[in-house]
Tab-separated table of C-alpha atoms and ligand atoms in Angstrom:
chain	number	residue	atom	x	y	z
A	1	MET	CA	-31.757	-34.098	2.094
A	2	LYS	CA	-30.441	-36.609	-0.445
A	3	THR	CA	-30.033	-36.223	-4.206
A	4	LEU	CA	-29.283	-39.088	-6.569
A	5	PHE	CA	-27.843	-38.408	-10.026
A	6	ARG	CA	-28.637	-41.565	-11.964
A	7	ASN	CA	-26.871	-42.909	-15.086
A	8	ALA	CA	-24.519	-39.963	-15.537
A	9	LEU	CA	-21.353	-39.835	-17.578
A	10	LEU	CA	-18.934	-38.908	-14.785
A	11	ARG	CA	-15.661	-37.010	-15.202
A	12	SER	CA	-14.748	-37.141	-11.534
A	13	PHE	CA	-11.211	-35.660	-11.484
A	14	ALA	CA	-10.672	-38.055	-8.560
A	15	PRO	CA	-7.194	-39.666	-8.413
A	16	GLY	CA	-7.276	-43.388	-9.092
A	17	ARG	CA	-10.617	-43.409	-10.933
A	18	PRO	CA	-11.053	-43.838	-14.697
A	19	LEU	CA	-11.029	-40.611	-16.721
A	20	THR	CA	-14.724	-41.094	-17.441
A	21	GLU	CA	-17.230	-43.706	-16.286
A	22	HIS	CA	-20.980	-44.254	-16.263
A	23	ALA	CA	-22.070	-43.785	-12.670
A	24	ASP	CA	-24.698	-42.989	-10.075
A	25	ILE	CA	-23.772	-40.249	-7.620
A	26	LEU	CA	-25.549	-39.943	-4.277
A	27	VAL	CA	-25.342	-36.634	-2.433
A	28	ALA	CA	-26.311	-36.544	1.252
A	29	GLY	CA	-26.467	-33.122	2.866
A	30	ASP	CA	-23.491	-31.142	1.575
A	31	ILE	CA	-21.328	-34.214	0.936
A	32	ILE	CA	-20.883	-36.707	-1.876
A	33	ASP	CA	-21.922	-39.927	-0.173
A	34	THR	CA	-21.472	-42.638	-2.803
A	35	VAL	CA	-20.215	-43.065	-6.367
A	36	ALA	CA	-21.261	-46.393	-7.876
A	37	ALA	CA	-21.895	-48.118	-11.207
A	38	ALA	CA	-24.687	-46.562	-13.277
A	39	GLY	CA	-28.147	-47.798	-12.286
A	40	SER	CA	-26.889	-49.599	-9.189
A	41	LEU	CA	-27.868	-47.289	-6.333
A	42	PRO	CA	-31.233	-47.780	-4.644
A	43	HIS	CA	-33.103	-44.769	-3.288
A	44	ASP	CA	-35.926	-44.090	-0.876
A	45	ALA	CA	-38.989	-41.875	-1.310
A	46	GLN	CA	-37.263	-38.914	0.338
A	47	THR	CA	-34.394	-38.889	-2.157
A	48	GLN	CA	-34.570	-36.391	-4.990
A	49	VAL	CA	-33.738	-38.360	-8.156
A	50	ILE	CA	-32.222	-36.584	-11.148
A	51	GLU	CA	-32.065	-38.617	-14.336
A	52	ALA	CA	-28.629	-37.824	-15.773
A	53	LYS	CA	-28.604	-40.099	-18.833
A	54	ASN	CA	-26.852	-38.336	-21.745
A	55	HIS	CA	-25.528	-35.812	-19.270
A	56	LEU	CA	-22.048	-35.205	-17.920
A	57	VAL	CA	-21.495	-34.691	-14.205
A	58	MET	CA	-18.212	-33.052	-13.227
A	59	PRO	CA	-16.858	-30.835	-10.416
A	60	GLY	CA	-17.956	-27.199	-10.552
A	61	LEU	CA	-15.570	-24.680	-12.094
A	62	ILE	CA	-13.270	-22.675	-9.821
A	63	ASN	CA	-12.569	-19.006	-10.459
A	64	ALA	CA	-9.239	-18.595	-8.698
A	65	HIS	CA	-8.858	-14.857	-9.163
A	66	PHE	CA	-11.527	-12.183	-9.187
A	67	HIS	CA	-12.326	-8.742	-7.697
A	68	SER	CA	-16.047	-8.192	-7.034
A	69	PRO	CA	-16.150	-4.396	-6.489
A	70	VAL	CA	-16.156	-3.553	-10.205
A	71	ASN	CA	-18.811	-6.071	-11.242
A	72	HIS	CA	-21.066	-3.228	-12.393
A	73	LEU	CA	-18.382	-1.752	-14.687
A	74	LYS	CA	-17.944	-4.463	-17.339
A	75	GLY	CA	-17.491	-2.983	-20.789
A	76	SER	CA	-17.053	0.492	-19.361
A	77	LEU	CA	-13.448	1.117	-20.411
A	78	PRO	CA	-11.551	0.730	-23.678
A	79	SER	CA	-8.539	-1.579	-23.715
A	80	LEU	CA	-5.702	0.200	-21.888
A	81	PRO	CA	-2.486	-0.850	-20.140
A	82	LEU	CA	-3.003	-1.563	-16.435
A	83	GLU	CA	-1.321	1.601	-15.173
A	84	ILE	CA	-3.493	3.854	-17.384
A	85	PHE	CA	-6.570	1.670	-16.830
A	86	MET	CA	-6.277	2.090	-13.047
A	87	LEU	CA	-6.499	5.882	-13.424
A	88	TYR	CA	-10.063	5.419	-14.654
A	89	GLU	CA	-11.135	2.237	-12.924
A	90	SER	CA	-12.197	3.311	-9.465
A	91	PRO	CA	-11.065	6.823	-8.565
A	92	ASN	CA	-11.606	8.105	-5.046
A	93	LEU	CA	-14.567	10.395	-5.772
A	94	PRO	CA	-17.300	11.064	-3.206
A	95	GLY	CA	-20.065	10.271	-5.727
A	96	LEU	CA	-18.626	6.803	-6.372
A	97	LYS	CA	-18.545	5.631	-2.751
A	98	PRO	CA	-20.804	2.574	-2.625
A	99	SER	CA	-23.589	2.057	-0.118
A	100	PRO	CA	-23.692	-1.361	1.575
A	101	ARG	CA	-26.770	-2.164	-0.535
A	102	PHE	CA	-24.897	-1.350	-3.719
A	103	ALA	CA	-21.969	-3.524	-2.586
A	104	TYR	CA	-24.443	-6.353	-1.991
A	105	VAL	CA	-26.135	-5.966	-5.370
A	106	ARG	CA	-22.941	-5.657	-7.391
A	107	THR	CA	-21.496	-8.749	-5.684
A	108	LEU	CA	-24.591	-10.700	-6.704
A	109	LEU	CA	-24.332	-9.503	-10.316
A	110	ALA	CA	-21.216	-11.523	-11.042
A	111	ALA	CA	-22.146	-14.351	-8.665
A	112	ALA	CA	-25.324	-14.849	-10.726
A	113	GLU	CA	-23.340	-14.975	-13.953
A	114	MET	CA	-20.873	-17.462	-12.503
A	115	LEU	CA	-23.483	-19.801	-11.020
A	116	LYS	CA	-25.579	-19.942	-14.195
A	117	VAL	CA	-22.691	-21.258	-16.271
A	118	GLY	CA	-21.296	-23.645	-13.680
A	119	THR	CA	-18.738	-21.833	-11.507
A	120	THR	CA	-19.194	-23.081	-7.954
A	121	SER	CA	-16.216	-21.427	-6.201
A	122	VAL	CA	-14.603	-18.019	-6.377
A	123	GLN	CA	-11.622	-16.322	-4.787
A	124	ASP	CA	-12.639	-12.690	-4.398
A	125	ASP	CA	-9.700	-10.339	-3.828
A	126	ALA	CA	-12.056	-7.511	-2.931
A	127	PHE	CA	-10.695	-3.942	-2.917
A	128	PHE	CA	-12.607	-0.962	-1.600
A	129	VAL	CA	-12.286	2.704	-2.515
A	130	PRO	CA	-11.604	4.680	-0.433
A	131	GLU	CA	-11.429	1.999	2.297
A	132	PRO	CA	-13.189	-1.112	3.609
A	133	THR	CA	-15.675	-0.834	6.470
A	134	PRO	CA	-17.389	-3.575	8.495
A	135	GLU	CA	-20.711	-2.676	6.808
A	136	ILE	CA	-19.307	-3.056	3.293
A	137	ILE	CA	-17.547	-6.306	4.197
A	138	ASP	CA	-20.822	-7.634	5.634
A	139	ALA	CA	-22.680	-6.653	2.448
A	140	VAL	CA	-20.268	-8.594	0.222
A	141	MET	CA	-20.279	-11.649	2.495
A	142	GLN	CA	-24.063	-11.593	2.844
A	143	ALA	CA	-24.358	-11.650	-0.944
A	144	TYR	CA	-22.238	-14.808	-1.106
A	145	ALA	CA	-24.162	-16.299	1.813
A	146	ASP	CA	-27.485	-15.674	0.057
A	147	CYS	CA	-26.615	-16.769	-3.493
A	148	GLY	CA	-24.999	-20.069	-2.542
A	149	LEU	CA	-21.620	-19.616	-4.257
A	150	ARG	CA	-18.549	-20.921	-2.397
A	151	ALA	CA	-16.278	-17.946	-1.756
A	152	ARG	CA	-12.880	-17.109	-0.303
A	153	VAL	CA	-12.765	-13.351	0.278
A	154	ALA	CA	-9.754	-11.135	1.028
A	155	LEU	CA	-9.369	-7.383	1.507
A	156	ASP	CA	-7.058	-6.120	-1.219
A	157	GLN	CA	-5.851	-2.790	0.164
A	158	SER	CA	-2.650	-0.813	-0.025
A	159	ASN	CA	-1.301	1.035	3.009
A	160	LEU	CA	1.272	3.092	1.103
A	161	PRO	CA	0.994	6.297	-0.968
A	162	ASP	CA	0.587	5.800	-4.723
A	163	ILE	CA	3.731	7.696	-5.671
A	164	GLY	CA	6.117	4.865	-4.778
A	165	LYS	CA	4.226	2.141	-6.626
A	166	LEU	CA	5.132	3.306	-10.112
A	167	PRO	CA	8.465	4.223	-11.731
A	168	TYR	CA	9.572	7.711	-12.839
A	169	LEU	CA	6.574	9.675	-11.481
A	170	GLU	CA	8.495	10.971	-8.459
A	171	ASP	CA	10.695	12.918	-10.872
A	172	THR	CA	8.217	13.838	-13.591
A	173	LEU	CA	4.998	14.913	-11.877
A	174	PRO	CA	4.427	18.600	-11.109
A	175	GLU	CA	4.460	19.413	-7.415
A	176	ASP	CA	0.698	19.583	-6.824
A	177	LEU	CA	0.046	16.186	-8.439
A	178	ARG	CA	3.073	14.667	-6.729
A	179	ASN	CA	1.823	15.874	-3.363
A	180	THR	CA	-1.588	14.347	-4.000
A	181	LEU	CA	-0.031	10.974	-4.875
A	182	ALA	CA	2.291	11.199	-1.866
A	183	ALA	CA	-0.657	11.333	0.555
A	184	PRO	CA	-1.170	8.128	2.548
A	185	PRO	CA	-4.336	6.095	1.868
A	186	PRO	CA	-7.244	6.725	4.283
A	187	ALA	CA	-6.915	3.385	6.075
A	188	GLY	CA	-3.583	2.540	7.688
A	189	THR	CA	-2.236	-0.746	9.045
A	190	ALA	CA	-4.286	-0.742	12.250
A	191	GLU	CA	-7.574	0.052	10.493
A	192	LEU	CA	-6.991	-2.597	7.824
A	193	LEU	CA	-6.112	-5.255	10.387
A	194	ALA	CA	-9.277	-4.353	12.296
A	195	CYS	CA	-11.247	-5.007	9.092
A	196	TYR	CA	-9.523	-8.390	8.737
A	197	ALA	CA	-10.440	-9.176	12.354
A	198	HIS	CA	-14.062	-8.370	11.473
A	199	LEU	CA	-13.989	-10.506	8.304
A	200	ILE	CA	-12.394	-13.509	10.004
A	201	GLY	CA	-14.313	-13.191	13.269
A	202	ASN	CA	-17.728	-12.873	11.659
A	203	TRP	CA	-17.550	-14.797	8.423
A	204	HIS	CA	-14.626	-17.240	8.210
A	205	GLY	CA	-15.990	-20.781	8.161
A	206	THR	CA	-19.655	-19.783	8.120
A	207	CYS	CA	-22.409	-21.337	5.987
A	208	GLY	CA	-21.012	-24.786	6.762
A	209	GLY	CA	-17.528	-23.735	5.690
A	210	ARG	CA	-18.746	-22.436	2.318
A	211	LEU	CA	-17.578	-18.897	3.149
A	212	MET	CA	-13.953	-18.411	4.106
A	213	ALA	CA	-11.479	-15.583	4.380
A	214	ALA	CA	-8.166	-15.156	2.600
A	215	ALA	CA	-5.325	-12.681	3.119
A	216	SER	CA	-4.192	-10.218	0.463
A	217	CYS	CA	-1.416	-7.649	0.255
A	218	SER	CA	-2.504	-6.641	-3.267
A	219	ALA	CA	1.136	-6.403	-4.445
A	220	PRO	CA	4.581	-6.187	-2.797
A	221	GLN	CA	5.112	-2.551	-3.859
A	222	ARG	CA	1.778	-1.508	-2.375
A	223	VAL	CA	2.357	-2.449	1.296
A	224	SER	CA	4.781	-1.676	4.120
A	225	ASP	CA	6.971	-4.368	5.680
A	226	GLU	CA	4.936	-4.167	8.880
A	227	TYR	CA	1.587	-4.742	7.158
A	228	LEU	CA	3.014	-7.469	4.894
A	229	GLY	CA	4.315	-9.316	7.956
A	230	ALA	CA	0.990	-9.005	9.751
A	231	LEU	CA	-0.882	-10.382	6.728
A	232	ASP	CA	1.551	-13.268	6.427
A	233	ASP	CA	0.953	-14.029	10.126
A	234	LEU	CA	-2.825	-13.977	9.582
A	235	SER	CA	-2.452	-16.315	6.630
A	236	LYS	CA	-0.305	-18.680	8.700
A	237	THR	CA	-2.506	-18.592	11.817
A	238	HIS	CA	-5.745	-19.337	9.957
A	239	ASP	CA	-4.245	-21.327	7.057
A	240	LEU	CA	-5.503	-18.769	4.516
A	241	PRO	CA	-4.379	-18.437	0.909
A	242	PHE	CA	-2.307	-15.262	0.554
A	243	TYR	CA	-3.096	-13.311	-2.644
A	244	VAL	CA	-0.400	-11.162	-4.228
A	245	HIS	CA	-0.210	-9.631	-7.713
A	246	ILE	CA	3.365	-9.899	-8.922
A	247	LEU	CA	4.843	-8.764	-12.236
A	248	GLU	CA	1.644	-8.432	-14.200
A	249	THR	CA	3.124	-5.703	-16.405
A	250	ARG	CA	6.318	-4.608	-18.087
A	251	THR	CA	6.161	-1.375	-16.083
A	252	GLN	CA	6.260	-3.409	-12.848
A	253	ARG	CA	9.340	-5.262	-14.141
A	254	VAL	CA	10.964	-1.869	-14.683
A	255	LEU	CA	9.997	-0.788	-11.152
A	256	GLY	CA	11.757	-3.842	-9.718
A	257	GLN	CA	14.784	-3.252	-11.917
A	258	LEU	CA	15.072	0.346	-10.686
A	259	ARG	CA	14.908	-0.961	-7.108
A	260	GLY	CA	17.659	-3.470	-7.763
A	261	ARG	CA	15.688	-6.731	-7.580
A	262	SER	CA	12.614	-8.237	-9.163
A	263	LEU	CA	9.360	-7.894	-7.256
A	264	VAL	CA	9.262	-11.693	-6.707
A	265	GLN	CA	12.663	-11.602	-5.084
A	266	ASP	CA	11.637	-8.519	-3.107
A	267	PHE	CA	8.568	-10.360	-1.823
A	268	SER	CA	10.667	-13.404	-0.958
A	269	ALA	CA	13.383	-11.365	0.789
A	270	ARG	CA	10.686	-9.781	2.960
A	271	GLY	CA	9.761	-13.248	4.165
A	272	ALA	CA	6.284	-13.527	2.653
A	273	LEU	CA	6.739	-16.072	-0.169
A	274	SER	CA	5.291	-19.409	0.966
A	275	ASP	CA	3.182	-22.334	-0.184
A	276	ARG	CA	0.121	-20.373	0.934
A	277	CYS	CA	0.708	-17.741	-1.748
A	278	ASN	CA	-1.416	-17.307	-4.842
A	279	ILE	CA	0.907	-15.368	-7.158
A	280	ILE	CA	-1.439	-13.529	-9.499
A	281	HIS	CA	-0.397	-13.028	-13.164
A	282	ALA	CA	3.363	-13.908	-12.944
A	283	ILE	CA	4.017	-12.710	-16.494
A	284	TRP	CA	7.143	-10.517	-16.525
A	285	MET	CA	9.336	-12.985	-14.637
A	286	ASP	CA	12.612	-14.626	-15.525
A	287	ASP	CA	13.708	-18.192	-14.827
A	288	ALA	CA	15.194	-17.235	-11.447
A	289	ASP	CA	11.827	-15.752	-10.402
A	290	TYR	CA	9.967	-18.917	-11.399
A	291	ASP	CA	12.557	-20.960	-9.475
A	292	PHE	CA	11.791	-18.899	-6.354
A	293	ILE	CA	8.067	-19.620	-6.757
A	294	ALA	CA	8.636	-23.329	-7.385
A	295	ARG	CA	10.941	-23.724	-4.383
A	296	ALA	CA	8.416	-22.005	-2.113
A	297	GLY	CA	5.607	-24.259	-3.397
A	298	ALA	CA	3.449	-21.219	-4.216
A	299	CYS	CA	0.843	-21.463	-6.962
A	300	VAL	CA	0.015	-19.053	-9.769
A	301	ALA	CA	-3.376	-17.639	-10.773
A	302	HIS	CA	-3.420	-17.256	-14.567
A	303	ASN	CA	-5.888	-14.767	-16.071
A	304	PRO	CA	-5.354	-15.012	-19.821
A	305	ILE	CA	-8.329	-12.878	-20.909
A	306	SER	CA	-7.566	-9.999	-18.545
A	307	ASN	CA	-3.921	-10.212	-19.614
A	308	LEU	CA	-4.999	-9.578	-23.212
A	309	ARG	CA	-7.631	-6.951	-22.397
A	310	LEU	CA	-4.957	-4.869	-20.624
A	311	GLY	CA	-2.193	-5.804	-23.067
A	312	SER	CA	-0.139	-7.144	-20.158
A	313	GLY	CA	1.389	-10.054	-22.064
A	314	VAL	CA	1.374	-13.834	-22.073
A	315	MET	CA	2.456	-15.842	-19.041
A	316	PRO	CA	4.955	-18.544	-20.095
A	317	PHE	CA	2.682	-21.482	-19.235
A	318	ARG	CA	5.150	-24.260	-20.051
A	319	ARG	CA	7.996	-22.785	-17.983
A	320	LEU	CA	5.733	-22.920	-14.937
A	321	ARG	CA	4.474	-26.433	-15.640
A	322	GLU	CA	8.032	-27.699	-16.184
A	323	ARG	CA	8.926	-26.481	-12.693
A	324	GLY	CA	5.904	-28.205	-11.162
A	325	ILE	CA	4.241	-24.883	-10.281
A	326	THR	CA	0.486	-25.357	-9.797
A	327	ILE	CA	-1.497	-23.086	-12.121
A	328	ALA	CA	-5.088	-22.078	-11.391
A	329	LEU	CA	-7.320	-20.053	-13.722
A	330	GLY	CA	-9.206	-16.832	-13.061
A	331	THR	CA	-11.287	-14.222	-14.801
A	332	ASP	CA	-9.753	-11.311	-12.892
A	333	GLU	CA	-12.184	-8.448	-12.427
A	334	ALA	CA	-15.314	-8.018	-14.514
A	335	ILE	CA	-14.029	-4.716	-15.917
A	336	ALA	CA	-10.975	-6.513	-17.350
A	337	ASP	CA	-12.622	-9.757	-18.498
A	338	ASP	CA	-16.084	-8.364	-19.181
A	339	SER	CA	-17.790	-11.711	-18.785
A	340	VAL	CA	-16.951	-13.745	-15.733
A	341	ASN	CA	-17.300	-17.022	-17.561
A	342	MET	CA	-14.656	-19.626	-16.745
A	343	TRP	CA	-15.369	-21.549	-19.962
A	344	GLY	CA	-14.048	-18.552	-21.885
A	345	VAL	CA	-10.991	-18.375	-19.641
A	346	ALA	CA	-10.294	-22.091	-20.149
A	347	LYS	CA	-10.581	-21.729	-23.919
A	348	MET	CA	-8.220	-18.739	-23.932
A	349	ALA	CA	-5.749	-20.660	-21.743
A	350	GLY	CA	-5.965	-23.504	-24.250
A	351	LEU	CA	-5.222	-21.221	-27.218
A	352	ILE	CA	-2.991	-18.271	-26.389
A	353	HIS	CA	0.137	-20.258	-25.532
A	354	ASN	CA	0.121	-21.909	-28.967
A	355	ILE	CA	1.580	-18.764	-30.509
A	356	THR	CA	4.417	-18.439	-28.021
A	357	ASP	CA	6.440	-21.498	-28.940
A	358	PRO	CA	7.034	-23.060	-32.365
A	359	ASP	CA	7.365	-26.508	-30.770
A	360	TYR	CA	3.783	-27.747	-30.739
A	361	ALA	CA	4.747	-30.515	-28.304
A	362	ARG	CA	4.977	-27.793	-25.645
A	363	TRP	CA	1.512	-26.353	-26.221
A	364	PRO	CA	-1.098	-26.929	-23.468
A	365	THR	CA	-3.364	-29.936	-23.913
A	366	ALA	CA	-7.070	-29.819	-23.076
A	367	ALA	CA	-6.465	-32.165	-20.129
A	368	GLU	CA	-3.826	-29.799	-18.742
A	369	VAL	CA	-6.190	-26.838	-19.021
A	370	LEU	CA	-8.919	-28.768	-17.180
A	371	ASP	CA	-6.371	-29.756	-14.536
A	372	CYS	CA	-5.614	-26.042	-13.987
A	373	LEU	CA	-9.316	-25.144	-14.002
A	374	ILE	CA	-10.448	-27.742	-11.459
A	375	THR	CA	-7.554	-29.264	-9.507
A	376	GLY	CA	-5.368	-26.156	-9.695
A	377	GLY	CA	-8.262	-24.019	-8.485
A	378	ALA	CA	-8.950	-26.289	-5.503
A	379	HIS	CA	-5.237	-26.226	-4.642
A	380	ALA	CA	-5.115	-22.410	-4.847
A	381	MET	CA	-8.060	-22.234	-2.427
A	382	ARG	CA	-6.263	-24.624	-0.045
A	383	GLN	CA	-9.284	-26.882	-0.350
A	384	ARG	CA	-7.863	-29.916	-2.176
A	385	ALA	CA	-9.307	-32.225	0.476
A	386	ARG	CA	-12.822	-30.778	0.096
A	387	ILE	CA	-13.476	-29.664	-3.499
A	388	GLY	CA	-12.255	-30.275	-7.044
A	389	ALA	CA	-13.207	-33.949	-7.330
A	390	ILE	CA	-16.326	-36.077	-7.184
A	391	ALA	CA	-15.583	-38.773	-4.633
A	392	PRO	CA	-17.128	-39.921	-1.342
A	393	GLY	CA	-16.514	-37.441	1.464
A	394	MET	CA	-15.907	-34.451	-0.813
A	395	GLN	CA	-18.151	-31.408	-0.793
A	396	ALA	CA	-20.988	-31.777	-3.318
A	397	ASP	CA	-19.929	-28.959	-5.665
A	398	LEU	CA	-20.860	-30.263	-9.090
A	399	ILE	CA	-22.388	-29.359	-12.410
A	400	MET	CA	-24.464	-31.352	-14.880
A	401	LEU	CA	-24.056	-30.659	-18.593
A	402	ASP	CA	-26.407	-31.773	-21.348
A	403	LEU	CA	-24.422	-33.750	-23.926
A	404	ASP	CA	-27.274	-33.398	-26.441
A	405	THR	CA	-26.158	-29.873	-27.383
A	406	LEU	CA	-24.298	-28.482	-30.368
A	407	ALA	CA	-21.084	-28.212	-28.321
A	408	PHE	CA	-20.955	-31.996	-27.848
A	409	THR	CA	-22.496	-33.210	-31.114
A	410	PRO	CA	-21.030	-35.492	-32.184
A	411	LEU	CA	-19.021	-36.365	-29.086
A	412	ASN	CA	-15.473	-36.759	-30.406
A	413	ASP	CA	-13.264	-35.978	-27.420
A	414	LEU	CA	-14.819	-34.906	-24.126
A	415	ASP	CA	-11.875	-32.915	-22.733
A	416	ARG	CA	-11.279	-30.995	-25.958
A	417	GLN	CA	-14.961	-30.235	-26.363
A	418	LEU	CA	-15.138	-29.004	-22.752
A	419	VAL	CA	-12.217	-26.639	-23.352
A	420	TYR	CA	-12.762	-25.531	-26.950
A	421	CYS	CA	-16.534	-25.927	-27.605
A	422	GLU	CA	-18.473	-25.423	-24.397
A	423	ASN	CA	-19.370	-21.876	-23.322
A	424	GLY	CA	-21.869	-22.574	-20.536
A	425	PHE	CA	-24.928	-23.149	-22.746
A	426	SER	CA	-24.910	-26.874	-21.916
A	427	VAL	CA	-24.931	-26.411	-18.129
A	428	ARG	CA	-28.293	-27.665	-16.877
A	429	LEU	CA	-27.646	-27.744	-13.139
A	430	THR	CA	-25.239	-26.164	-10.666
A	431	MET	CA	-24.941	-27.595	-7.143
A	432	VAL	CA	-22.842	-26.073	-4.344
A	433	ALA	CA	-22.445	-27.842	-0.988
A	434	GLY	CA	-25.332	-30.157	-1.884
A	435	ALA	CA	-27.781	-27.325	-2.734
A	436	ILE	CA	-29.033	-26.847	-6.279
A	437	VAL	CA	-28.484	-23.142	-6.968
A	438	ALA	CA	-29.206	-23.002	-10.707
A	439	ARG	CA	-31.251	-25.287	-12.908
A	440	ASP	CA	-32.220	-25.125	-16.594
A	441	GLY	CA	-30.798	-21.617	-16.939
A	442	LYS	CA	-32.602	-20.233	-13.892
A	443	LEU	CA	-31.117	-19.183	-10.577
A	444	LEU	CA	-32.926	-20.671	-7.615
A	445	THR	CA	-31.301	-18.411	-5.009
A	446	ILE	CA	-31.583	-15.027	-6.733
A	447	ASP	CA	-34.534	-13.209	-8.322
A	448	GLU	CA	-32.522	-12.343	-11.407
A	449	PRO	CA	-34.932	-9.870	-13.104
A	450	ALA	CA	-35.267	-7.958	-9.806
A	451	LEU	CA	-31.477	-7.998	-9.347
A	452	ARG	CA	-30.915	-6.608	-12.839
A	453	ALA	CA	-33.484	-3.856	-12.304
A	454	GLU	CA	-31.978	-2.824	-8.968
A	455	ALA	CA	-28.416	-2.911	-10.324
A	456	ARG	CA	-29.417	-0.614	-13.202
A	457	ALA	CA	-31.127	1.817	-10.822
A	458	LEU	CA	-28.247	1.906	-8.316
A	459	ALA	CA	-25.579	2.301	-11.025
A	460	ALA	CA	-27.519	5.239	-12.492
A	461	GLU	CA	-27.327	7.011	-9.132
A	462	LEU	CA	-23.514	6.969	-9.111
A	463	ALA	CA	-21.557	9.988	-10.305
A	464	GLY	CA	-21.217	10.132	-14.090
A	465	ALA	CA	-18.220	8.961	-16.090
A	466	GLY	CA	-17.364	12.604	-16.820
A	467	GLN	CA	-16.099	13.056	-13.276
A	468	THR	CA	-13.815	10.056	-13.582
A	469	GLU	CA	-12.299	11.336	-16.809
A	470	GLN	CA	-11.837	14.777	-15.366
A	471	ALA	CA	-10.009	13.352	-12.341
A	472	ALA	CA	-7.723	11.284	-14.578
A	473	ALA	CA	-6.991	13.970	-17.173
A	474	ALA	CA	-4.363	15.862	-15.163
A	475	TYR	CA	-2.329	12.697	-14.583
A	476	LEU	CA	-2.713	11.154	-18.026
A	477	PRO	CA	0.265	12.811	-19.830
A	478	TYR	CA	2.653	11.760	-17.036
A	479	TYR	CA	1.286	8.210	-16.842
A	480	ARG	CA	1.522	7.844	-20.615
A	481	ASP	CA	5.122	9.089	-20.526
A	482	MET	CA	5.886	6.586	-17.739
A	483	TYR	CA	4.288	3.744	-19.661
A	484	LEU	CA	6.170	4.505	-22.886
A	485	ARG	CA	9.501	4.841	-21.082
A	486	ALA	CA	8.936	1.466	-19.447
A	487	ALA	CA	7.917	-0.022	-22.797
A	488	ALA	CA	11.243	1.094	-24.272
A	489	ALA	CA	13.375	-0.196	-21.398
A	490	ASN	CA	15.713	-3.107	-22.094
A	491	LEU	CA	14.485	-6.026	-19.990
A	492	GLY	CA	15.978	-8.961	-21.851
A	493	MET	CA	12.622	-10.719	-22.017
A	494	LEU	CA	9.590	-10.759	-24.237
A	495	ARG	CA	6.070	-11.531	-23.027
A	496	ALA	CA	4.122	-10.200	-25.999
A	497	VAL	CA	3.742	-11.306	-29.597
A	498	PRO	CA	4.655	-8.255	-31.668
A	499	HIS	CA	3.947	-8.174	-35.398
A	500	ARG	CA	6.683	-5.630	-35.840
A	501	ASP	CA	9.809	-4.704	-33.994
A	502	TRP	CA	7.829	-2.438	-31.671
A	503	THR	CA	10.857	-1.463	-29.657
A	504	ALA	CA	14.458	-2.197	-30.422
A	505	SER	CA	14.944	-3.694	-26.985
A	506	CYS	CA	12.207	-6.332	-26.975
B	601	LIG	ZN1	-6.324	-8.961	-9.884
């Protein structure tokens, strides 16, 4: 099957090509075959021709950090700090255990939203409560297989009891609650590695390489040395990105301080920091931490909307860029972004850093934000040679935007209007691996009304929110105390923008 995009305005992101050019783009199978001057490419009767005059063709957007298992929970929680938020997010209650069908449907919910507005690739750091099973893993992967989105999927599981992951609680919790938090998680190292063997053995490299696995340890404080080493080995053996959340919150900075070294340096000392790592968030770090990341050649997944929703703080964008650290952009989970729309993430990334530095010369430019969104995302996925640019031999992951929309009228500066004006309304076509998966606002791979109806019905069958609140209530006073103690700790760094002197030590 061949598709010819004729007379497009092309923003190829390909090294060595002009920033924009008028071009024809021929797609053959799942590959970009030819890029040539507008109107110059002949075509035969079997070629599907798409007239792209007054349209922009560019690489599809890449969501570098996401967790699919809470796709059905967007808007369900008020804004809360991460540690409190996690009490409510996905408690281990029998009534909340998903069926494989529910896992399939909820995965499609966000995939549909991403594809419609032009996201063609996602890195899904999927966590499962109480534990992953081969059936649930198959359900998630089947959803990505069916909808056409390119996906890297990891299993984000802890193998340690909760009590050691947070500061102070060991000393403050009453005995019964402490004992509950000291219980090991249901799946240990062997069970989790068996799930990885299932994921890699059955799904890695399938659908023509569109579906791939990744490794994830969730966070350094959540896994044993043995499991961390095994995951690092898996990542090395199969050349998988290795996802790790490090220093998202002030409370995590305090945890590291109490242990005598920052969680970045802990992760590095345990031998797991490498150029395969996607460091997620990277907010509460000092210069030495960023130097560790830069030296290792690891990249950072920046989730500016989630970081605001949970009040985590602002990642110092320019300090990372100055060190040559590759930054990719992500929505994070749908319960902490609420819309999994990468245009919104790009706009937030283009705005939030402006209030962190009085020197406007250090603020992100639109071109830098697009570089993070496209090239940074491809790098994070370890797919620079396959996606993130429109050039012969690359995978045909592309989107076509109508330039005759309010976002681009009049067309003053393409990059700035992509970052600050576009919200997905101009996306007319989404192609992944040469297949058109959404066109003119309609998904071609998913029956969206049926999906919405089934998602509503399945969500209604889950245990009510009352149960979740009841389960969290006993812990809440101790978690709040922990959070406020951490907020008052002297860390010698500021990653928020307070309007008042909210603690003397900030
Ligand atoms: Zn995350």
